Coordinates of C-alpha atoms and ligand atoms in Angstrom, one line a residue:
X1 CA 0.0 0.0 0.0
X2 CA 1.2 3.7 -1.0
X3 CA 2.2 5.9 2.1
X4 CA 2.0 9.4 2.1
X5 CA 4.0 12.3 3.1
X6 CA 1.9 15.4 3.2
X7 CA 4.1 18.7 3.3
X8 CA 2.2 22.2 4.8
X9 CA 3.5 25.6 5.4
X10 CA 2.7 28.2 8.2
X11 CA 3.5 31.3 9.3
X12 CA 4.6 32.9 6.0
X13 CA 5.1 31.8 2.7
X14 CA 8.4 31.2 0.8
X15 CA 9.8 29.2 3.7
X16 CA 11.2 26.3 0.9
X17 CA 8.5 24.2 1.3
X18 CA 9.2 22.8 -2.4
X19 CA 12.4 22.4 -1.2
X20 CA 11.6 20.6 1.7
X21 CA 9.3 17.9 -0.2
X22 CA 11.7 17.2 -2.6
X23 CA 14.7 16.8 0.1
X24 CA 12.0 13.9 1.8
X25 CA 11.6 12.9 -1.6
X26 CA 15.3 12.6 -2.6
X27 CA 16.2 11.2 1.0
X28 CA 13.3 8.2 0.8
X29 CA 14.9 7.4 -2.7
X30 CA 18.5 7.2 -1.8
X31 CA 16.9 4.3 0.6
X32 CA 15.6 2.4 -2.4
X33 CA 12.2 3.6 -2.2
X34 CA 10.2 4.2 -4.8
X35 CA 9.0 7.8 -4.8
X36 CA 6.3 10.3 -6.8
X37 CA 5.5 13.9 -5.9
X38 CA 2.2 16.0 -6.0
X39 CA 1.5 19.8 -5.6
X40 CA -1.6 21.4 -4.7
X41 CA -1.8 24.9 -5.6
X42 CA -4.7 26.2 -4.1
X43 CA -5.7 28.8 -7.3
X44 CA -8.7 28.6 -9.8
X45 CA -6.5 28.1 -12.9
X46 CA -6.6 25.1 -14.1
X47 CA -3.3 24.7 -14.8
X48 CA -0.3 27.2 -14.7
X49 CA 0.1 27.3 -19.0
X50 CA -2.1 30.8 -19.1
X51 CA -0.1 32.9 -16.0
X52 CA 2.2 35.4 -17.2
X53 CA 6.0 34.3 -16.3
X54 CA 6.7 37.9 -14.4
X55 CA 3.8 36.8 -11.5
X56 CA 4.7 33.5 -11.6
X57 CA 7.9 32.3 -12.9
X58 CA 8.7 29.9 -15.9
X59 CA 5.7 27.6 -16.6
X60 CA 7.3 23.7 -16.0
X61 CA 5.7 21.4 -18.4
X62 CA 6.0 17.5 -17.8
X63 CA 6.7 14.5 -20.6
X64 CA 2.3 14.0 -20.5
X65 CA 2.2 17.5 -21.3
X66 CA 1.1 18.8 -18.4
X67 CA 1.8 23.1 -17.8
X68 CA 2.9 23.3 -14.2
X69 CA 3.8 25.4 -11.7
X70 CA 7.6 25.4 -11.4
X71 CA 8.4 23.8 -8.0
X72 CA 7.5 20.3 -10.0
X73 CA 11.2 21.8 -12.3
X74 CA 13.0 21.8 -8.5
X75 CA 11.3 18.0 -7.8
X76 CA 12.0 16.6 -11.0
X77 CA 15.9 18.0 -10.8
X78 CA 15.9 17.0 -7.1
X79 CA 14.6 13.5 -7.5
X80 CA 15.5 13.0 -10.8
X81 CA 12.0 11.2 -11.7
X82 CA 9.6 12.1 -14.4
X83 CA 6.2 13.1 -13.3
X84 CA 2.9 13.9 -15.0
X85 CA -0.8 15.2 -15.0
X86 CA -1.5 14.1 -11.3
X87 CA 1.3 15.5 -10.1
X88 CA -0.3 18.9 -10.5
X89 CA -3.9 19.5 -8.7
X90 CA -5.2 22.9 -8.7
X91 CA -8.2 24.4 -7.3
X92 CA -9.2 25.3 -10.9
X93 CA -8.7 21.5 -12.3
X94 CA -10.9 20.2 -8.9
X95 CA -13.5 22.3 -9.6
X96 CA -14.3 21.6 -13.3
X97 CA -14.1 18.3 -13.0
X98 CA -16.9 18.4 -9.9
X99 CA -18.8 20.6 -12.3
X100 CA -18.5 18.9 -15.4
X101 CA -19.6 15.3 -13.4
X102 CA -22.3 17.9 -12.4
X103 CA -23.7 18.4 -15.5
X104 CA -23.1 14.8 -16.6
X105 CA -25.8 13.7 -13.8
X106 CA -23.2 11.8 -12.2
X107 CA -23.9 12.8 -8.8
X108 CA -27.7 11.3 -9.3
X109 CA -29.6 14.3 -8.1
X110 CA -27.8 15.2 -4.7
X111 CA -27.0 18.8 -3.7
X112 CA -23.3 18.8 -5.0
X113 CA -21.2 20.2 -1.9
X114 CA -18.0 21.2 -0.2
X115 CA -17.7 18.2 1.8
X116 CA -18.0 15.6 0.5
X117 CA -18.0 16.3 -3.6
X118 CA -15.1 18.3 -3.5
X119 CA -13.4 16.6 -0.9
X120 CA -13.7 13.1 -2.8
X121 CA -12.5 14.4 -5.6
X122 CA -9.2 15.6 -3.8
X123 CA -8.8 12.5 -1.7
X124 CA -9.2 10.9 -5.4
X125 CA -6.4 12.8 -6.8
X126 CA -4.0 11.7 -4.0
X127 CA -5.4 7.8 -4.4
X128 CA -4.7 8.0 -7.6
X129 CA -1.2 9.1 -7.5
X130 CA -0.3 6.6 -5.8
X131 CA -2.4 3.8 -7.5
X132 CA -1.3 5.2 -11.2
X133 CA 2.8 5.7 -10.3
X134 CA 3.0 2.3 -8.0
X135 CA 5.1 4.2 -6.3
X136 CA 6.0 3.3 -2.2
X137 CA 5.8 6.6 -1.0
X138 CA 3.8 9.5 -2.1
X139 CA 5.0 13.4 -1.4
X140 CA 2.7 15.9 -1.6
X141 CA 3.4 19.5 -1.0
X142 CA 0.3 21.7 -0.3
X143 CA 0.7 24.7 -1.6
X144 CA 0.3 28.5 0.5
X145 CA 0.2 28.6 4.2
X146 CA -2.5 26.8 6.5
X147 CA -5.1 29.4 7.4
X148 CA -5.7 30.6 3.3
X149 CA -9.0 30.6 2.3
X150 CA -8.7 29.0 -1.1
X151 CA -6.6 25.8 0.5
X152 CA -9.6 24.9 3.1
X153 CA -10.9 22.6 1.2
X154 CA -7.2 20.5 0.4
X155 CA -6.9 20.7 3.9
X156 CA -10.4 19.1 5.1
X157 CA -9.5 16.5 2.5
X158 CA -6.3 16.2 4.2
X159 CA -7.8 15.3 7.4
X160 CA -10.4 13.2 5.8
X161 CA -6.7 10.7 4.2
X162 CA -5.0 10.9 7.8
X163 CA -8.4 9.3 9.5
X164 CA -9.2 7.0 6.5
X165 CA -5.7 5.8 5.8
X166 CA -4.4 5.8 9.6
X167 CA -0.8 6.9 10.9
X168 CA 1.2 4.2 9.6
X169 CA 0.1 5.5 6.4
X170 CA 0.6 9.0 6.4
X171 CA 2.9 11.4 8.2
X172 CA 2.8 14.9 8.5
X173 CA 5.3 17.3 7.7
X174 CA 4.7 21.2 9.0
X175 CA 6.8 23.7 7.7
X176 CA 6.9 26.8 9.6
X177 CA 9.6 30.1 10.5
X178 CA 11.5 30.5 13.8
X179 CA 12.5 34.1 13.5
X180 CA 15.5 35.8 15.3
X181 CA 14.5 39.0 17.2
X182 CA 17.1 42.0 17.7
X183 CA 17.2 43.5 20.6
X184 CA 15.9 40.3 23.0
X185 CA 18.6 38.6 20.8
X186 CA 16.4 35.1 20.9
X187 CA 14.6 32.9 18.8
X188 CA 10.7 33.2 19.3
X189 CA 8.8 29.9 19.0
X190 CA 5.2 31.9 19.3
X191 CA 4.3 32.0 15.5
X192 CA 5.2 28.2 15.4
X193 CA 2.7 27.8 18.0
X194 CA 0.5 29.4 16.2
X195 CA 0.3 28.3 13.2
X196 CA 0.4 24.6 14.5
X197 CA -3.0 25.3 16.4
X198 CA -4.2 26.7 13.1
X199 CA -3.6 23.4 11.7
X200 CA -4.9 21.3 14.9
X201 CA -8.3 23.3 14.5
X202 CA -8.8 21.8 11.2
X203 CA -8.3 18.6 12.8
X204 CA -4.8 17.5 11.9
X205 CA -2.3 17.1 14.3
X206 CA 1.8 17.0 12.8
X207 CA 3.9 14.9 12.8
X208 CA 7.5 16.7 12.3
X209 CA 8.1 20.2 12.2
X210 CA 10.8 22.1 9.8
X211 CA 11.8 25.2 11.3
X212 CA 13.1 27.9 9.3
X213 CA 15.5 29.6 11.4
X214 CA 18.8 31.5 10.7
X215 CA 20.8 28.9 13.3
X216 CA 19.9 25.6 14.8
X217 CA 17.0 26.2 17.5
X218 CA 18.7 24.1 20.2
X219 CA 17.5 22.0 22.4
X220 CA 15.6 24.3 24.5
X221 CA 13.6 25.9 21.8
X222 CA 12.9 22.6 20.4
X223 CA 11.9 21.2 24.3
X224 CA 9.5 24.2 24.1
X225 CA 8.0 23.4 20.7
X226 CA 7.4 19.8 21.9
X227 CA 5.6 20.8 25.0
X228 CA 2.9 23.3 23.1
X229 CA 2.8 21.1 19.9
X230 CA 2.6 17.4 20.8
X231 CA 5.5 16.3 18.5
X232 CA 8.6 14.6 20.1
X233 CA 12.1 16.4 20.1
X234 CA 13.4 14.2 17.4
X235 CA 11.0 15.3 15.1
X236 CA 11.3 19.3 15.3
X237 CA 13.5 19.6 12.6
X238 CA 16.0 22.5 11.8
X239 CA 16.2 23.7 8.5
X240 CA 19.0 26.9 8.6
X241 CA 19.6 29.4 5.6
X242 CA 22.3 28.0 3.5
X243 CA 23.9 28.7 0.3
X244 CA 23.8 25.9 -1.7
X245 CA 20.5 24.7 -1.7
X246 CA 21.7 20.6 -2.4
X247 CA 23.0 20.9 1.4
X248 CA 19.5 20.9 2.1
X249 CA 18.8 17.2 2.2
X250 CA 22.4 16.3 3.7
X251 CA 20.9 18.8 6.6
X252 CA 18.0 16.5 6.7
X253 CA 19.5 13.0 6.5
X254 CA 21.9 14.4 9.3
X255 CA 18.8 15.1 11.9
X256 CA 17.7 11.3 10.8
X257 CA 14.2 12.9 8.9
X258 CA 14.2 9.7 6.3
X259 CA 14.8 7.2 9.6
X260 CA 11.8 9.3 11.5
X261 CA 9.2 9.1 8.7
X262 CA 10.0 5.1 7.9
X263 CA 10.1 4.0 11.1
X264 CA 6.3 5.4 11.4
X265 CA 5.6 4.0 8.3
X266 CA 7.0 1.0 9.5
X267 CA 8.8 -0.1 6.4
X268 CA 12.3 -1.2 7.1
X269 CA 15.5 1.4 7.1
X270 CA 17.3 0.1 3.6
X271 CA 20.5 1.7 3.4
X272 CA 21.2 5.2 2.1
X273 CA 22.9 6.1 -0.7
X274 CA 23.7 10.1 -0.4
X275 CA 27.3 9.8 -2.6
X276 CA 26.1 11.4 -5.7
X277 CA 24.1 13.8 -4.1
X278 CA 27.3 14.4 -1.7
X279 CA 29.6 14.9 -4.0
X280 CA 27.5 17.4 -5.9
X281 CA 27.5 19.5 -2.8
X282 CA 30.9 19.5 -3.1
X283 CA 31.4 20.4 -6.8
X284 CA 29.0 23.3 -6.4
X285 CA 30.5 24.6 -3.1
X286 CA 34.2 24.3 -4.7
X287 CA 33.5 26.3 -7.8
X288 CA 35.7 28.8 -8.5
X289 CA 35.8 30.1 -12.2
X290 CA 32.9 31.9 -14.0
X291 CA 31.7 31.8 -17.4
X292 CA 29.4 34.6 -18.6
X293 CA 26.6 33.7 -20.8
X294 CA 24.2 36.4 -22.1
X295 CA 20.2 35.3 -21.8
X296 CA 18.5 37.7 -23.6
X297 CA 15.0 37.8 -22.9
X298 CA 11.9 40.0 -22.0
X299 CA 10.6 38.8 -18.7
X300 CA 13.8 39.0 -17.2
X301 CA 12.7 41.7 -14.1
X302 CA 12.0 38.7 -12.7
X303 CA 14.6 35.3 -13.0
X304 CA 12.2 32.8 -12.0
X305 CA 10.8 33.5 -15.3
X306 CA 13.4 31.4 -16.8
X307 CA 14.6 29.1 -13.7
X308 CA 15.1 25.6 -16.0
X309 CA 17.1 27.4 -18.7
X310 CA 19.1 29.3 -15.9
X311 CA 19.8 25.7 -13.9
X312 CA 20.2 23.6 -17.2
X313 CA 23.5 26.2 -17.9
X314 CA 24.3 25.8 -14.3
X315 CA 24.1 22.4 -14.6
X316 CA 26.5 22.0 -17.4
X317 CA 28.7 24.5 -15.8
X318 CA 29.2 22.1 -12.8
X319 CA 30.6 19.4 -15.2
X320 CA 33.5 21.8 -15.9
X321 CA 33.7 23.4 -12.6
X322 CA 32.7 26.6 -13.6
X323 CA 30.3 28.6 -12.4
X324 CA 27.9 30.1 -14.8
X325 CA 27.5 33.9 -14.5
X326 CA 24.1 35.2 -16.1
X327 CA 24.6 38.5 -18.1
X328 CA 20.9 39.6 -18.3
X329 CA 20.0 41.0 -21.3
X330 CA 16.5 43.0 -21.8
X331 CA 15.5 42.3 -25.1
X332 CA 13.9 45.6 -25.5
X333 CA 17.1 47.3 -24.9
X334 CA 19.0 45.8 -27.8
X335 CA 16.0 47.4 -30.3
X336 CA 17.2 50.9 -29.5
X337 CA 19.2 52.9 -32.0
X338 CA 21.4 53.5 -29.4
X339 CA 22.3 50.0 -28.1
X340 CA 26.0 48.8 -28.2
X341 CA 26.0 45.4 -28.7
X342 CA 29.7 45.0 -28.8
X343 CA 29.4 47.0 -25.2
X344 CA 26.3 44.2 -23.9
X345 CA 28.3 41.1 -25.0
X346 CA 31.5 42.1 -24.4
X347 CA 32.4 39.1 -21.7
X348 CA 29.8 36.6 -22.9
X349 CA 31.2 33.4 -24.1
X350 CA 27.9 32.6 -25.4
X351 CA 24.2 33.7 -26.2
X352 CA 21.3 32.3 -25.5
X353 CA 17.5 33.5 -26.0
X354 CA 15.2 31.5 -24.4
X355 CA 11.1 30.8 -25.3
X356 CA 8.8 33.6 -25.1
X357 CA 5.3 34.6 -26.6
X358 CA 3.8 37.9 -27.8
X359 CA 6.2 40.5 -30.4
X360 CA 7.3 42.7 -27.2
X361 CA 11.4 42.6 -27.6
X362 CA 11.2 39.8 -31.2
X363 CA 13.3 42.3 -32.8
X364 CA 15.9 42.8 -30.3
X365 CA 16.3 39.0 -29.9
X366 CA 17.2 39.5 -33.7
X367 CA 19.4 41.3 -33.4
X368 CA 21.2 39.2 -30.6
X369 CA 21.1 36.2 -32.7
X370 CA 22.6 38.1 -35.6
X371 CA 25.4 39.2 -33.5
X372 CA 26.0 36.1 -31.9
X373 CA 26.0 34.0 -36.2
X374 CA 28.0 37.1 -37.1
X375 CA 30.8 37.4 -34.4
X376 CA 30.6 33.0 -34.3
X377 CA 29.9 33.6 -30.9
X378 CA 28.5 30.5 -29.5
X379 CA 24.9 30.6 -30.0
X380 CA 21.5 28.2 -28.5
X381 CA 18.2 29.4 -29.4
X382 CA 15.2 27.8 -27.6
X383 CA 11.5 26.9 -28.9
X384 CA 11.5 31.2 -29.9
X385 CA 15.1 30.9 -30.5
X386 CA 15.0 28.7 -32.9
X387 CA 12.0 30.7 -34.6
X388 CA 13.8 34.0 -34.7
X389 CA 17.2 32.2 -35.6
X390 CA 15.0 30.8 -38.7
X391 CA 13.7 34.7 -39.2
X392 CA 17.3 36.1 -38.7
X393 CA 18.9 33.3 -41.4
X394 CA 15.9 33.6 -43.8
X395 CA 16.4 37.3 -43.5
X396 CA 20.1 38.3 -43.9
X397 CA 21.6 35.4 -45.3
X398 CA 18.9 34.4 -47.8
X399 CA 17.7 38.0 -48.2
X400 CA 13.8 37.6 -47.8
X401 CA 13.5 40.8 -46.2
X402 CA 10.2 40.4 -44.7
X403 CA 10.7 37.1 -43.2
X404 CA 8.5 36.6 -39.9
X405 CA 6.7 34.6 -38.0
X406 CA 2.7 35.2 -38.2
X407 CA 2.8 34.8 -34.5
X408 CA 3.8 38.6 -35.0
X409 CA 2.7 39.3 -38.4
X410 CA -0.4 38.1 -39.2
X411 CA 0.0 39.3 -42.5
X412 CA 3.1 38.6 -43.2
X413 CA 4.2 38.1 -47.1
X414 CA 7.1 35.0 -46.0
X415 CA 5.8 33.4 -43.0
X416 CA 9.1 31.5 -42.4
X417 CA 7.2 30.0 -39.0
X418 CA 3.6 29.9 -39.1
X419 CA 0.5 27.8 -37.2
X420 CA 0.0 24.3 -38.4
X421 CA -3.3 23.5 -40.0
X422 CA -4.5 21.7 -36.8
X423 CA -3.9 25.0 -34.7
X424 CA -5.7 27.6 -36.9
X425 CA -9.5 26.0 -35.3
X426 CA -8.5 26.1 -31.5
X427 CA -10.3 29.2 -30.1
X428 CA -9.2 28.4 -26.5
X429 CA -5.2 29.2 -25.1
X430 CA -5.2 27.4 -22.1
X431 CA -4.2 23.9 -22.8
X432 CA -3.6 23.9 -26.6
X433 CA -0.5 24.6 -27.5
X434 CA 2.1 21.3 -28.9
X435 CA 2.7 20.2 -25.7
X436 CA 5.0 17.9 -23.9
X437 CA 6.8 14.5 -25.4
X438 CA 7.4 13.8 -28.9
X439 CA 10.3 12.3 -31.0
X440 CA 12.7 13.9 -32.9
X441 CA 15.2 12.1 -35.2
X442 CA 18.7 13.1 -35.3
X443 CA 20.6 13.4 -38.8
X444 CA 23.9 11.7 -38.8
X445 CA 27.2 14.0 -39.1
X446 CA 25.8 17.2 -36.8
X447 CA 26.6 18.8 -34.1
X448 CA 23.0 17.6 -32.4
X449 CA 24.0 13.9 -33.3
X450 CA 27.9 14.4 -31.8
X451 CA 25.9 16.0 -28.8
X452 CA 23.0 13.4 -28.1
X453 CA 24.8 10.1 -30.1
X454 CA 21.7 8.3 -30.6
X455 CA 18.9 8.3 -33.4
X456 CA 15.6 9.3 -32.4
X457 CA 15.7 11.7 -29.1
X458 CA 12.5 12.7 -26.4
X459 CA 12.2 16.0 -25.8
X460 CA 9.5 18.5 -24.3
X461 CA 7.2 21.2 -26.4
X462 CA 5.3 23.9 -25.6
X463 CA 4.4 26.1 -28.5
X464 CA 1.9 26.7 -31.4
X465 CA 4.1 27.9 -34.4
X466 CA 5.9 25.6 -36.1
X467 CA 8.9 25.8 -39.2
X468 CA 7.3 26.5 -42.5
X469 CA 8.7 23.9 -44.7
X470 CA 7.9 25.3 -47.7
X471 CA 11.2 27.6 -46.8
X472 CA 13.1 24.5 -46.3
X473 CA 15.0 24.1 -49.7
X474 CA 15.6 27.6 -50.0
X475 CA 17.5 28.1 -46.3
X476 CA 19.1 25.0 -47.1
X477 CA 20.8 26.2 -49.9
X478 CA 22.2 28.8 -47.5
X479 CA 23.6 26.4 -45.6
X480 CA 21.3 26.0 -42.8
X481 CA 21.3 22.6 -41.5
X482 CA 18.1 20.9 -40.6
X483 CA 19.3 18.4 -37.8
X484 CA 16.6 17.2 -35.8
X485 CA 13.1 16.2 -37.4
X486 CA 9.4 14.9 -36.4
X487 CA 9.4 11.9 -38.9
X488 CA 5.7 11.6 -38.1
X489 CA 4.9 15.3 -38.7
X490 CA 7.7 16.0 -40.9
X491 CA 7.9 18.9 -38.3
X492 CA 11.5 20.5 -37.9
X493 CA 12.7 20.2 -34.4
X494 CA 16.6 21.0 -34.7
X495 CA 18.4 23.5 -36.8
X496 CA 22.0 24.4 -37.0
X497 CA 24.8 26.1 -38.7
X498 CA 27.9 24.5 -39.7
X499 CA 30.0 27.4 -40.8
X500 CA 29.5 28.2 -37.6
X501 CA 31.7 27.0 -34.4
X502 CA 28.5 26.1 -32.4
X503 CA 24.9 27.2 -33.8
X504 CA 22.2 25.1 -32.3
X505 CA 18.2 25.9 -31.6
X506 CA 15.6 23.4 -31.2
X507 CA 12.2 23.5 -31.2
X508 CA 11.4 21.5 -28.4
X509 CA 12.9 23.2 -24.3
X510 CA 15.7 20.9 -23.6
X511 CA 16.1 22.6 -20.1
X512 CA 12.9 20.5 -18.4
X513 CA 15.4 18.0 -18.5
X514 CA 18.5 18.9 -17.3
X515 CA 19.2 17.6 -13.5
X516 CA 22.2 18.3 -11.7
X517 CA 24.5 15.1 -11.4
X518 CA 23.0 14.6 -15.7
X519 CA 23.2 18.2 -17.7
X520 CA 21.7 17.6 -20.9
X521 CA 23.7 17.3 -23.9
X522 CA 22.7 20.4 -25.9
X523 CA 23.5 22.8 -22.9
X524 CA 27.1 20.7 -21.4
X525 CA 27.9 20.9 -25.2
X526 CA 27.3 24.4 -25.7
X527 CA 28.5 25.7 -22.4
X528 CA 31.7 23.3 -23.6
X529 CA 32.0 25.7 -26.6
X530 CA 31.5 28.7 -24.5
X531 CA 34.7 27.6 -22.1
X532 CA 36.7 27.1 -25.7
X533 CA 35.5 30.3 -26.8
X534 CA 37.0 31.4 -23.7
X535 CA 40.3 30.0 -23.8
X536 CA 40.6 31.1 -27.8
X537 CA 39.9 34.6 -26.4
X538 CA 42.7 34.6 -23.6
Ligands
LIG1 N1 5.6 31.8 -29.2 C1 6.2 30.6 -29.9 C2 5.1 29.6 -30.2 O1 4.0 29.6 -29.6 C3 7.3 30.0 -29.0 C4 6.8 29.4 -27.7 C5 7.9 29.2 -26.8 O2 9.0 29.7 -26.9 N2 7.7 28.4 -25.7 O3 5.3 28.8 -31.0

């Protein structure tokens, strides 16, 4: 039978519950455990693919095609499993499908409620997750604070799992913040306190507790804690600021938080297996040497906005002991008259513009791209970057002048990227776009076939406009190489230039999966290319 680690914050949010799950996750693993992780976000959208990335961050999209909320990017890197559709449960995707079973009749006539429609249909989401990934242990991080309106419900259905399903079958985790006060110089256990009797209203008592505190609490505190919220000592766990955020389950494993939650589950204590994870920690805290890469975007105000492409370079950047130093680049910028673009790139090693929607900053991106074919600065365009490095090729090396995608120009007279037929009905955004696995085969003799050495590759989509063959022959007159393509479709997924000392875009976002002991090929080649560029430069 599936257990189930359920995961709550209190106090205030941004404490690293994601964080937290995962390092549970990551630590039940390394003990030969079968794992699988769920996020409840407690918002009316169904799923995450229709929030703009400045509120939100980068949207995460999983192999099933699922648009998710990114924390599923930090399990999937921290766990290094592949999740899908029920790994993500919103408010939003709850309610329409109570609604929808409404209008179907299926509730035979009763007065469709709270408790127990909505409820049910929550509890069935967790069953499920468990049932449909066989997995031994189940963590599920809920999302907000305890005490939020819009989570009620999650947590009544919460209470309803930890009655039905018993304590040998679910455990309780309660993250919550210890703060520091100047002045009385101490550690003040009160909003703990209060935020655990939040949660005991609603009928579930904790199991552990993760404090949040700038130090360890020390014994004391943690004696205190027990008395006022019926957990033992051994389970008040510290979780201090650190710097490198893989310490996090080495923190964990240290205060014995795997050995606590199996011995309630009463499954036996295999042994742990931390070295990979342990000598990561190392690589990243020994890191001396940077390497500047330009990401030239429009969201960039905020950096969350393009997290996975930001950790897939880091990633890569840990095989060669370097740390990767983000030049941010405002797309925008780059369109003025005025913009030096020798000045903006001048210690990049490479240039990289990520996916994006809407024309805001297209023609800056352009212009980045051209610099980058240009100067043969290494170059790796992303789902938009590949469609602007198609525009920018199609424009100044084959000279169609008004090449575009109609993504910007509806009009346009040379729609080098355009919507596929099936696209041009759906009415709806949310939900439509190419989304997540399909295959792409590799041509033999390119740079993505020396990267990925194998045939036919898996990677993840999320877009709408796709390569306009009818431009094929002409661009690949021009030397464009067409490297990676949909068979099925006859869809173009890689292009490249040879002339070129490293020239890469794909279709597809490579960065979903990148983890950190596995960087993916496309980025450890291209950050490989950035290091030579480097050393050709010195
Ligand atoms: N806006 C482009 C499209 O929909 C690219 C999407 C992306 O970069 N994720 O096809």
């Amino acid at each position: 039978m599936t257990k189930y680690v359920f995961v709550t914050g209190g106090v205030v949010s941004g404490l690293g519950k994601g964080i937290t799950a995962s390092s549970i996750a990551l630590l039940l693993k390394c003990r030969g455990y079968k794992v699988f992780m769920q996020k409840f976000d407690p918002y009316f959208n169904v799923d995450s693919g229709t929030m703009n990335p400045i509120q939100h961050g980068e949207v995460f999209v999983t192999y099933d095609g699922c648009e998710t909320d990114l924390d599923l990017g930090h399990y999937e890197r921290f766990i290094d499993e592949e999740l899908n559709y029920s790994s993500n449960i919103t408010n939003g995707k709850i309610y329409k499908s109570v609604i929808e079973k409404e209008r179907k009749g299926d509730y035979l006539g009763a007065t469709v409620q709270m408790v127990p429609h909505i409820t049910n249909e929550i509890k069935n989401k967790i069953y499920e997750a468990g049932t449909s990934s066989s997995a031994d242990i189940v963590i599920t991080e809920i999302g907000g604070t305890v005490g939020d309106i819009e989570a009620e419900a999650f947590i009544e259905a919460l209470r309803q799992v930890q009655y039905e399903l018993g304590q040998s079958n679910t455990f309780f985790v309660h993250c919550t913040l210890v703060p520091f006060i100047f002045g009385s110089d101490e550690l003040k256990t009160k909003p703990t306190q209060n935020s655990v009797k939040d949660l005991r209203n609603k009928g579930i008592q904790p199991n552990a507790l993760v404090c949040r505190a700038p130090f360890d609490t020390g014994i004391h505190i943690k004696e205190k804690l027990s008395l006022f919220c019926s957990i033992p000592v051994s389970n008040i766990i510290d979780s201090i600021d650190v710097n490198n955020i893989y310490q996090v389950p080495i923190n964990y494993h240290n205060q014995r938080f795997d050995e606590i939650i199996l011995n309630q589950f009463n499954l036996p204590l295999k042994k742990s297996n931390l070295k990979d994870w342990e000598a990561l920690v190392k690589t990243v805290d020994n890191l001396k040497e940077e390497l500047e890469i330009s990401l030239v975007g429009k969201y960039i105000e905020l950096h969350d906005a393009y997290i996975f492409v930001v950790e897939a370079l880091k990633h890569a950047g840990y095989k060669i002991n370097k740390k990767i130093k983000i030049n941010w680049v405002d797309s925008e910028n780059l369109e003025k008259e005025s913009a030096n673009l020798k000045e903006i790139f001048k210690n990049s090693k490479g240039i990289i513009v990520p996916g994006g929607f809407g024309s805001r900053g297209i023609e800056g991106k352009i212009k980045a791209i051209n610099y980058a074919r240009v100067n043969k600065i290494p170059f790796l365009g992303l789902c938009l970057g590949m469609q602007l490095a198609v525009i920018e090729f199609a424009r100044n090396v084959c000279n169609i002048e008004d090449a575009n995608s109609t993504e910007f120009n509806p009009l346009c007279q040379n729609p080098v990227i355009d919507l596929m037929a099936d696209q041009k009905a759906i009415i709806n955004m949310g939900g439509t776009l190419r989304l997540g696995n399909y295959e792409c085969t590799l041509k033999k003799n390119t740079l993505a076939y020396s990267d990925y050495k194998q045939d036919v590759i898996l990677e993840r989509h999320r877009h709408r406009y796709e390569f306009n063959n009818a431009y094929k022959d002409i661009l690949e007159k021009n030397g464009l190489v067409f490297s990676g393509i949909n068979t099925k479709a006859n869809l173009v997924e890689i292009v490249e230039l040879p002339t070129h000392p490293h020239f890469i875009a794909s279709q597809f976002h490579p960065e979903f999966k990148s983890r950190p002991t596995r960087p993916h090929p496309l980025f450890l080649s291209f950050i490989k290319a950035a290091n030579e560029y480097e050393t050709k430069k010195k």
